[in-house]
Every structure is written in structure tokens, then in C-alpha cells.
Amino acid sequence: MAGARMMTRMRAGIGEGQVAVAGGMTPAEFERLARRLRKQNGESVTKLAVLASFSAEFMAPYLVVAGHRSGVPIEPWFGPFNQFEQLVLDSASDLWRNRPDVIWLAPRLEDVEPDLLPEFYQVGPQTARDRLSALVQRVIGLVRRIRAESGATVFLSNFCLPQLSTVYVLGASEPSGLKHLIAEANRQLAQDLGGIIDAWLLDYEGAVMECGATRWVDAKLHYWARTGIAPLGLESLASKVSRCLAAIKRPAAKCVVIDLDNTLWGGAIGDDGLDGIKIGHDYPGNVFRDIQVFIKGLRSRGFLLAIASKNEEQVALQALESHPDMVLRHGDFAASFINWEPKPVNLRRIAAFLNIGIDSLIFIDDNPVERAQVRAELPMVEVPELPADVTRWLDTLQRVERLDRAALTAEDARRGDMYAADAGRRQLQESTASIGEFLQSLGMIAEVGVCDARTLDRIHQLIQKTNQFNLTSRRYTKDEVRRMADDPGRAVAWLRLQDRYGDMGLVCVGIIADAGGGTWEIDTLLMSCRVMDRQVERAFLAYLAEIARDRGGKLLRGVYVPTPKNGPVHGFFEAHGFARDTGVVNGGESVAYCRALDDEIVLWPPIIQRQ
Amino acid sequence: MTTDRLSRVRQVVADVLGAPVEEVNSTTSHADLPAWDSLNIVKLAMAVEAEFRVTITPDDAVNFTSVQAIVDVLREKTVG
């Protein structure tokens, strides 16, 4: 019953959200499973074209399985090996005929510069460096060409010292040794790719290291089949690809909810007291300290932190505040629910308090019963399965794919602080009598503008992840946003907001398009939920109307496309004086509204100062 | 042990070549299955190595022309 055994392992892999470890499937099992999974591939499958310097076809089943585990089904296609230019530069090639969503360029040094290693000591470091930088230029040129010709996302493998090589054992001590020249070339690749939209460096070298270089190679396959990568390596590389793909395609989680006792520290604070809990620089306290450091790192990468713990609140908070070895302090958490209620209740409260979806939570708890209860009642929450051995937790947490983010924006790094400022605003709201008075006292200042290179990343991020305050929920790639920003018949606009408690950054995005006949249509209008109920949306709508009128618009048309999540904005256009536009048939459930852009256009609310 | 070895080889061949296992028997050969090409012989070698924990060299794989031939190669490698 190998089939049943295999599927049990597969399910365990999916449910636990940790996928880099394959669970010991054999190559034949991979083939069988991949064949079955491929039949399930639907419309949303990512067409991945692999252009490699080696026979990469062997990776096919591993890519299919890894894609399913990462939640991004992949349909791979392989170009004949070592034909990068032939496939990319010829617009009639099979590569382009297949219309790939993602193109992965996978050159390996041993294939594209086969003489470099054996000749290194003959030609010397300067010549070797020149040959490597010529190679960098060559592959970056290919990436640019792909991006200019198509909307496909590009992955480019970085370089790795070939494993089947005799490297002088003390080679690392030569400052201009090949090892360091390769590192230089890799940094150059990263630098050059940084200036190209939707192009990413795939850490091939990292995949080799994670797998173990000696386990990566199979000399026989190298000489016999022009691949050289053993099944274990193929599996590791495929996981790397699917994880990178998931990081750019799937929205990351927003908030990490953490238990306290035996999760953030060893022991129970209620039983063991401040001096008895384990946190510090010696075992086992050092294990928990590293977990805290990891979680603190998540905060600076833009994740909100929250506590859900069964404890006496005062006792638990005092431990967080006063224990000398604590890395995380109470102020690092955007919400804390410390009480004796069941965990699912507190998770719901945390999501409501932070105004985010329950499906954007990740729940970390040492207690298998609590984990099971959350999984049963809130299946949309990701609950990593933690091993009984605490020393393996860090590795487990590092494999949680929904903690991957493709790129960091300035807002990500400051998000934790912005939510802390929010707590201050709430207190103020409780102490002021009327909502008008409260808004006045916030001293809001808004800056508006249109998309440029500086704002593109954040605009794209909001388009990808905003669910609640989003009138049409249209998701665009960064490239599409950039093209719309350059299109004179469209405008991609934004609004930044600050108040006396801090800078909330870029919080609104709108895209309007000339629909002809003097009508401008609001293609996209969204706002971060943090600034709801503060008249910010009115200010932003006024700005959009202003742009449309300045460009000769007579009528502004808005569309509301209902989704399971954007209920809060269903009455948005009516509330701002738009009338139902029954002449427009949008299909489905969407509804159109319009408003004349005469003198009576939406007015900027006086409560927000315009910068 | 012999029948067990045969059924495991049949399963590996079925998995790698995408054929229903019921249609793969000891006499099934490269002449019966179009997918039995040089690329898939490499895959068969990798799969057989993992399944039986043996080393298959390229010279061994030259003989991978039928299910029975694979069984014969394995018999030589795992005497007993």
C-alpha cells in the first residue's frame, strides 16, 4: 500500500504548512503523484518555462509536487538545454509559443563556463573576473530582453562553485580565489536584477547548501545524462522554486499570534513565577530566546504580533515587561488577549481588533490540543505543527511559507510601530466626546500624488493584498501598474496620511481610466483598513475627481464588484452622491454608479489638511 | 522474494513511464511502451536505485530494455 502511505505523508505535509522536507518519497512515487496532480491543474496554474544549461526535465515531477505543496500549482515546460539566446531572441520559438507566466533561466557555471575552473590558475584572477562579468552581462541582457518582450516574471539562478571540481583545499584563503569571485558575480546579479521589475534572483547556491553539496551531485548522472543533480537535489531545487513563486504570488500572512507559556518562554509564569521561567542565555532558556529573536525579526519585516494566552493578564504582562532576558516586550505586540477564553475566541477578537481577516493569522502554540482546536474551529488560520523537541522549532518556523515576503516596503518595516500609535488613537477616541472632535484632534495631514518609481512597490503591494476596503479587488502585477502609470489615458493615484501619532504611510490607491466620451471610470479604489472612518476615503475620492476633471472628464463612473470580503464598501458610491448607472452592463454582480464632474464634485473634507 | 522484486519493478516502470501497472508484466519492453526512451531509462535507473537501495551504473542501465531485464540486473546485484 505504497500509494496510501505516500498520500498520508503528502497530507501531513500540506496540513503542517512546512514543505521543504519531502517526507522521504522515492523518485517513482514523485512521478506517480505528479501525474495525478497534473490532472487537477486548473486555470490558475502557473506556466513555468525552464531554460537551463543542463537537462532539467528530470525536475518535472518534483516541480509539480512542490508547486502543489506551496499552494501554487505549476505546469513546467523545458527548453532544450543550453539554448538561452536561441529561445529568448527568436520571437517564433517554442518558448514564446507556450506563453509562459514565469521564465526561469538556470545557467550553471560548469556548463556555461566549463573551462573556467580547470584553467583558473593558468589564466589568473583578473581574466577569471572578466569572464564572470561577461557572463553576468550576458544573462542580465537575457532577463532585460524577456522583460521587454513580455509580461513574464523572470527567475534567474545565481552561480555556485561546481561541486564536481577539485578546489584547492585552502582556496578560500585566497582573496581573489574563485570562491570569492563567484560571490562577487552573484552580488552583481542581485544588483542588476534589482533595477528590473518582476525579475528575481533564485538562490541556486542556497539550495545546494541546504541540501548539502556532497549529496547534491551524482557524478554518474553528470557524465551520462548531462544533469548531475541527484534526486534529493532536484527535490530541494524544486522546493526553492515553488517557495519563491508562492512568495511573489500568494499574499503573505499579516499577523503572528503567539501563546506565552512554553512557547515564548519555558515553563508557566503562573506556576513557576518570574524567576522560574526559562528564558536567557543557557539551555533551555537560549532556545526560547532565539525563538523570540526570530519573532521580533518578523515584526521588522512587517508582520503584526499578537498574544493569545491563557493566563492572569497582569502576571503575564509583568513578566514581559520586567524579565531582564526578555527580547520581546509588551510594546512589540499590536494586540494582546490574555484571559481564560478558548483560543479561537481570542483569535477572532484579535482579527477584529486589528481589522484584518482571520485568514491572515498564523497561530503559534506549543500545546497540540490548542492547535487542534484552532484548526477545527478556524480552518483558515495557518497553524504550524511544532515538533515535541523545542530545539527544532526555529527550523520549523523558518519553513512556514506564509511568512515569506517577496519585497519589503518602507511601510513593512514601520508597521508594528504604526499599530502601536493606533493604540494611542483609540485611547484618545475614548476620551473625546464626539467623532468630529476626535477627528479634529488627530491633526490629519494628507499628501496626494501619482505613481512613480518611489511609490510603485507600495502601490502594487496594496493592490495585491487589500480585501475589505476595495471597490473592485482587481489584482495587477507590478508591470501592469507601471504601464498604467505611463498611460496618458489613465492615472494611478495615491494618498499618504500622517497625524499627531505618527506617519501611516501610503494608505490609498486609485486607478482611473478615460472610458471615452468625457467619462472617466474608477477602475480601482482601495484603502488600508487602518484609516477607515476618518473621512480619508472622501479626501481621496475628491482627489480622483480632480484628476479626472483636470484631464477633461465630464462624468465620473464608479464600479462596485462585490466579493465575500468587501461588504463594508457596498454603499460607498451612493454615500458620496453617485447615482446608479443602469445604462452600463458590467456582467456578473457588479454595479455601476456615476456622478457629473461639475462644480458640485466631491469636496475635500476640511478636517484633513492637504499638503 | 523473487515475485516481490518483480512486482516492485513493475510498479516502478508503471510510475516512471505513466502506464497502468496492470498492463506492465515481466515481458513488457521498450518495444511495447513508446515512453521507454533514453531520458526515461535514466529516470528508471534513478527510481530503481532508490527503490532497491542499489547503485545502477550507466553500463547496467544499457540492459534496461524490459521489465525482466531490470529484474535480472537486480538479481545480480542482490544475490539471495
PDB file of C-alpha atoms in Angstrom, chain B:
ATOM      1  CA  MET B   1      11.396 -12.592  -2.703  1.00  0.00           C
ATOM      2  CA  THR B   2      11.513 -13.061  -6.476  1.00  0.00           C
ATOM      3  CA  THR B   3       7.847 -12.243  -7.074  1.00  0.00           C
ATOM      4  CA  ASP B   4       8.131  -9.320  -4.703  1.00  0.00           C
ATOM      5  CA  ARG B   5      11.070  -7.987  -6.713  1.00  0.00           C
ATOM      6  CA  LEU B   6       9.118  -8.387  -9.952  1.00  0.00           C
ATOM      7  CA  SER B   7       6.055  -6.579  -8.631  1.00  0.00           C
ATOM      8  CA  ARG B   8       8.160  -3.720  -7.315  1.00  0.00           C
ATOM      9  CA  VAL B   9       9.929  -3.341 -10.662  1.00  0.00           C
ATOM     10  CA  ARG B  10       6.540  -3.394 -12.433  1.00  0.00           C
ATOM     11  CA  GLN B  11       5.342  -0.606 -10.149  1.00  0.00           C
ATOM     12  CA  VAL B  12       8.475   1.481 -10.757  1.00  0.00           C
ATOM     13  CA  VAL B  13       8.181   1.056 -14.529  1.00  0.00           C
ATOM     14  CA  ALA B  14       4.483   1.956 -14.386  1.00  0.00           C
ATOM     15  CA  ASP B  15       5.181   5.065 -12.290  1.00  0.00           C
ATOM     16  CA  VAL B  16       8.050   6.366 -14.371  1.00  0.00           C
ATOM     17  CA  LEU B  17       6.529   5.657 -17.758  1.00  0.00           C
ATOM     18  CA  GLY B  18       2.965   6.523 -16.845  1.00  0.00           C
ATOM     19  CA  ALA B  19       1.426   3.158 -17.699  1.00  0.00           C
ATOM     20  CA  PRO B  20      -1.254   1.338 -15.658  1.00  0.00           C
ATOM     21  CA  VAL B  21       0.534  -1.238 -13.505  1.00  0.00           C
ATOM     22  CA  GLU B  22      -1.904  -3.979 -14.588  1.00  0.00           C
ATOM     23  CA  GLU B  23      -0.590  -3.568 -18.144  1.00  0.00           C
ATOM     24  CA  VAL B  24       3.030  -3.929 -17.142  1.00  0.00           C
ATOM     25  CA  ASN B  25       4.290  -7.510 -16.831  1.00  0.00           C
ATOM     26  CA  SER B  26       7.633  -9.228 -16.907  1.00  0.00           C
ATOM     27  CA  THR B  27       7.791  -9.288 -20.693  1.00  0.00           C
ATOM     28  CA  THR B  28       6.916  -5.609 -21.146  1.00  0.00           C
ATOM     29  CA  SER B  29       9.784  -3.972 -23.016  1.00  0.00           C
ATOM     30  CA  HIS B  30      10.858  -0.757 -24.734  1.00  0.00           C
ATOM     31  CA  ALA B  31       9.141  -2.065 -27.846  1.00  0.00           C
ATOM     32  CA  ASP B  32       5.753  -2.023 -26.060  1.00  0.00           C
ATOM     33  CA  LEU B  33       5.924   1.396 -24.458  1.00  0.00           C
ATOM     34  CA  PRO B  34       6.823   4.439 -26.567  1.00  0.00           C
ATOM     35  CA  ALA B  35       7.727   6.356 -23.372  1.00  0.00           C
ATOM     36  CA  TRP B  36      10.578   3.883 -22.778  1.00  0.00           C
ATOM     37  CA  ASP B  37      13.180   6.233 -24.279  1.00  0.00           C
ATOM     38  CA  SER B  38      16.693   7.242 -23.294  1.00  0.00           C
ATOM     39  CA  LEU B  39      15.553  10.039 -20.970  1.00  0.00           C
ATOM     40  CA  ASN B  40      13.219   7.693 -19.155  1.00  0.00           C
ATOM     41  CA  ILE B  41      15.883   4.990 -18.898  1.00  0.00           C
ATOM     42  CA  VAL B  42      17.848   7.485 -16.784  1.00  0.00           C
ATOM     43  CA  LYS B  43      14.730   8.072 -14.707  1.00  0.00           C
ATOM     44  CA  LEU B  44      14.212   4.317 -14.386  1.00  0.00           C
ATOM     45  CA  ALA B  45      17.763   3.968 -13.133  1.00  0.00           C
ATOM     46  CA  MET B  46      17.261   6.686 -10.515  1.00  0.00           C
ATOM     47  CA  ALA B  47      13.954   5.171  -9.437  1.00  0.00           C
ATOM     48  CA  VAL B  48      15.342   1.622  -9.231  1.00  0.00           C
ATOM     49  CA  GLU B  49      18.316   2.876  -7.194  1.00  0.00           C
ATOM     50  CA  ALA B  50      16.014   4.490  -4.646  1.00  0.00           C
ATOM     51  CA  GLU B  51      13.529   1.622  -4.562  1.00  0.00           C
ATOM     52  CA  PHE B  52      16.076  -1.167  -4.082  1.00  0.00           C
ATOM     53  CA  ARG B  53      18.897   0.837  -2.469  1.00  0.00           C
ATOM     54  CA  VAL B  54      21.429  -0.323  -5.049  1.00  0.00           C
ATOM     55  CA  THR B  55      23.768   1.533  -7.386  1.00  0.00           C
ATOM     56  CA  ILE B  56      22.884   1.369 -11.054  1.00  0.00           C
ATOM     57  CA  THR B  57      25.761   2.364 -13.321  1.00  0.00           C
ATOM     58  CA  PRO B  58      25.227   3.594 -16.895  1.00  0.00           C
ATOM     59  CA  ASP B  59      26.595   0.231 -18.034  1.00  0.00           C
ATOM     60  CA  ASP B  60      23.881  -1.537 -16.008  1.00  0.00           C
ATOM     61  CA  ALA B  61      21.223   0.711 -17.449  1.00  0.00           C
ATOM     62  CA  VAL B  62      22.165  -0.203 -21.007  1.00  0.00           C
ATOM     63  CA  ASN B  63      20.474  -3.507 -20.169  1.00  0.00           C
ATOM     64  CA  PHE B  64      17.243  -1.856 -19.018  1.00  0.00           C
ATOM     65  CA  THR B  65      15.332  -2.998 -22.068  1.00  0.00           C
ATOM     66  CA  SER B  66      12.450  -4.831 -20.412  1.00  0.00           C
ATOM     67  CA  VAL B  67      10.926  -5.455 -17.003  1.00  0.00           C
ATOM     68  CA  GLN B  68      12.538  -8.885 -16.880  1.00  0.00           C
ATOM     69  CA  ALA B  69      15.920  -7.390 -17.845  1.00  0.00           C
ATOM     70  CA  ILE B  70      15.724  -4.957 -14.913  1.00  0.00           C
ATOM     71  CA  VAL B  71      14.835  -7.838 -12.596  1.00  0.00           C
ATOM     72  CA  ASP B  72      17.868  -9.742 -13.905  1.00  0.00           C
ATOM     73  CA  VAL B  73      20.201  -6.800 -13.258  1.00  0.00           C
ATOM     74  CA  LEU B  74      18.833  -6.550  -9.735  1.00  0.00           C
ATOM     75  CA  ARG B  75      19.247 -10.277  -9.129  1.00  0.00           C
ATOM     76  CA  GLU B  76      22.949  -9.974  -9.899  1.00  0.00           C
ATOM     77  CA  LYS B  77      23.277  -7.003  -7.528  1.00  0.00           C
ATOM     78  CA  THR B  78      21.381  -8.540  -4.648  1.00  0.00           C
ATOM     79  CA  VAL B  79      22.313 -12.169  -4.553  1.00  0.00           C
ATOM     80  CA  GLY B  80      19.973 -14.108  -2.320  1.00  0.00           C
TER      81      GLY B  80
END
